[in-house]
């Protein structure tokens, strides 16, 4: 687990940390400063955040798809970051998660290598450095890896989305940073991402998988022994779902889904309305209600859940990658109303082709900041958040209802970074 990082890390996929207030808070205005950019490798496609050195400040790890590398930027605790250190990954690293997979108290890195059949595990030394990557077979075209304890043995396991194989591979962990053989489970075509959560309230981890090139998200209910039931599919109301984030958006204690639909810019007409965030409210039994659609930019690719204005209601921050014909340069903030609906988006400059964003408190001011991977810019942008209302209470973090995997931050958008969609 993270050392001395407090509760300043917000994770994107399998865990939403709500901001619980001791007293009611007044409405507040959230703004973000102009982005500060840091050079990384070529084609930065995903970013993870965590305290890699145990010093209490948050650091960043970025996968660079076109150079097969990982860039690690040490945080200075004031919202700035040092020069990137570089580590080798596998072919086409497309997602990254920071988690303690060997139980030594230091964060490790897990990377899905899209142009190979493997995931890479870089064990952390606890001082901000990592050991050379070890690879484990996952399946064809692994696009995304998530971490959770799927068989209840207290050891971290992996779930990997294999894009062209139409499968999810589960690799059970040995507790020492190594993993057993992959077991595959069929899903709908083109699984893009894996999110982890207890969607039916039975205390066992389940999986949510958006299926690109369709309008579907697949739900695999866990049996608690490392295996999963055949998938249930739900229509998200938009074409080409590229990501899924989990949170309780209406405060009923049940897990809901937020799914960006990237759309289809070279197909006329597009099968359904797209370029939206689809919110599917959970029924608490593993099923979901029909989607609610919200505008989210020209080509939304990924989303992070957090309370950015500190009103106690979860908000959505969307990386707007943009269409193939004209990439975007912004992220979009949709403030939550607390009832499962969201306000119109507020846009903030980020960089060239924002592929993914993570949130965390990078300068110890109890307000969420952003780190954004800019695919065409070769950079990571850091946007410092600010709240205008002085009366807003200082938040305390607590897990929203349901069982979750351990904290993680991961990212993927298109099946092949930079490809025309």
Steps between C-alpha positions, in 0.01 A plus 500: 500500500605862470730629769423833670297620204206576725175523316599729218485250217187470293478196279318462180378157431426259779464734791329831553601683815215727606566825678292480817437827683458533878263793441292613202708698250404799294513485124849570375656593169784281379764624258823359362820690434665500159669165437863446587649247257770239555674310222468123501535250214333486160129426502413521872178306524424440867609629839488366855548690825635386836765553765783293350771623739309481828567867566136609510493686168324367194704387199400418141566202272425527127497235227639614165338291229735585214829453688405195712602679817374620836583849627501558877483859628568560869273753667647786701191539718423849370331408173822477302681188380856403421656384176368164384690177558450234233432126528449240228156349448365252246375572150241777482436568869139613514397511866666532838390443858684574825437240770689297758486157335769333714383616841818679607333837560646668192312576181575295190401562136292272278497573126292345220705466179259530209744398224600182679316236701633604839468714805812646661548526876759742637552445872559820693804542723316745725736787418339613175691252283386172350657166414514386136170379363394136521247385241206264534289357220150649487346454154497658153502883491476576873359853512447549870584346837324543834586371847278335761474200730268282295528176699503639853844375601635843590736508201473738206379355171482649149213537254608579145285609204618329179364724226512278191448172683170619652602362837588602852801317642529452876846434644489395864776648710752309708542791740863561407450703183471195276185358344365164390380398154226708342144370500279654231135604510307597189341844470337702222733614218792737554531528878671831560537541876433313824349667807465319831222528758236306691198570282258255663593549866607143570849594621667355191674709238338533158625645171361769268631502143416752224487342155639732231337499158162438662260666741553247779662456837548148635460408868668185630380408848770342712460166674762588759735219395674681216241403241211698355151435372417548129469869418186707518489783245343843534454766235679826580305708248807614306740349249854384572523497881866550582518497879301434816527656845320391813336707775179559691359795307156521664590420861297182532794281603499312170776516243433683175696526174627797297587408141644737236382428146761614251280476190581418139640779290548303176162330499193678366263502659625394842270228638402703807569831668855501633769730644324479836540363849249225567404454864346166589355496850540170678212299641726332754447152356752515216257661257478862389232747398477650149772756436484871567701694239705815562709709260874462556698651212586395146656160572489392865739214570537453874350631822607537863253530788561747782349782704675788327290781651485343847123500534484134601367386162706303247596682181643375170819622331526390137808488278375629164732338247304635205423350158765365267444796269565763768641403838383690805706684762268507801360308791132532591364523856141389563392600850271250666157585639506205739198332342677326213481800268775743404528864397619616155876465454758760594809486277861556605812507283721193539725424202516335159263201483419436868470122520454455872481688829557404862424704809684550826601771744849587374565801727336413834218757476216245535378576147521258210750573223538330161771324305421449130681282246519688167555243226600732217690739724741251654423658836315470825312813604438586864199722575476631855148522639365787708175557691361853531277449806685542829205358694531154347601244761822303468406155367575168656528210258298182548413217262160521339270200549592156376813289486783619282836395380806671641573849366606521141524744213499371149420620153417402143295658228502379139602139443817621330636835620502761228290289264214652307164418650 
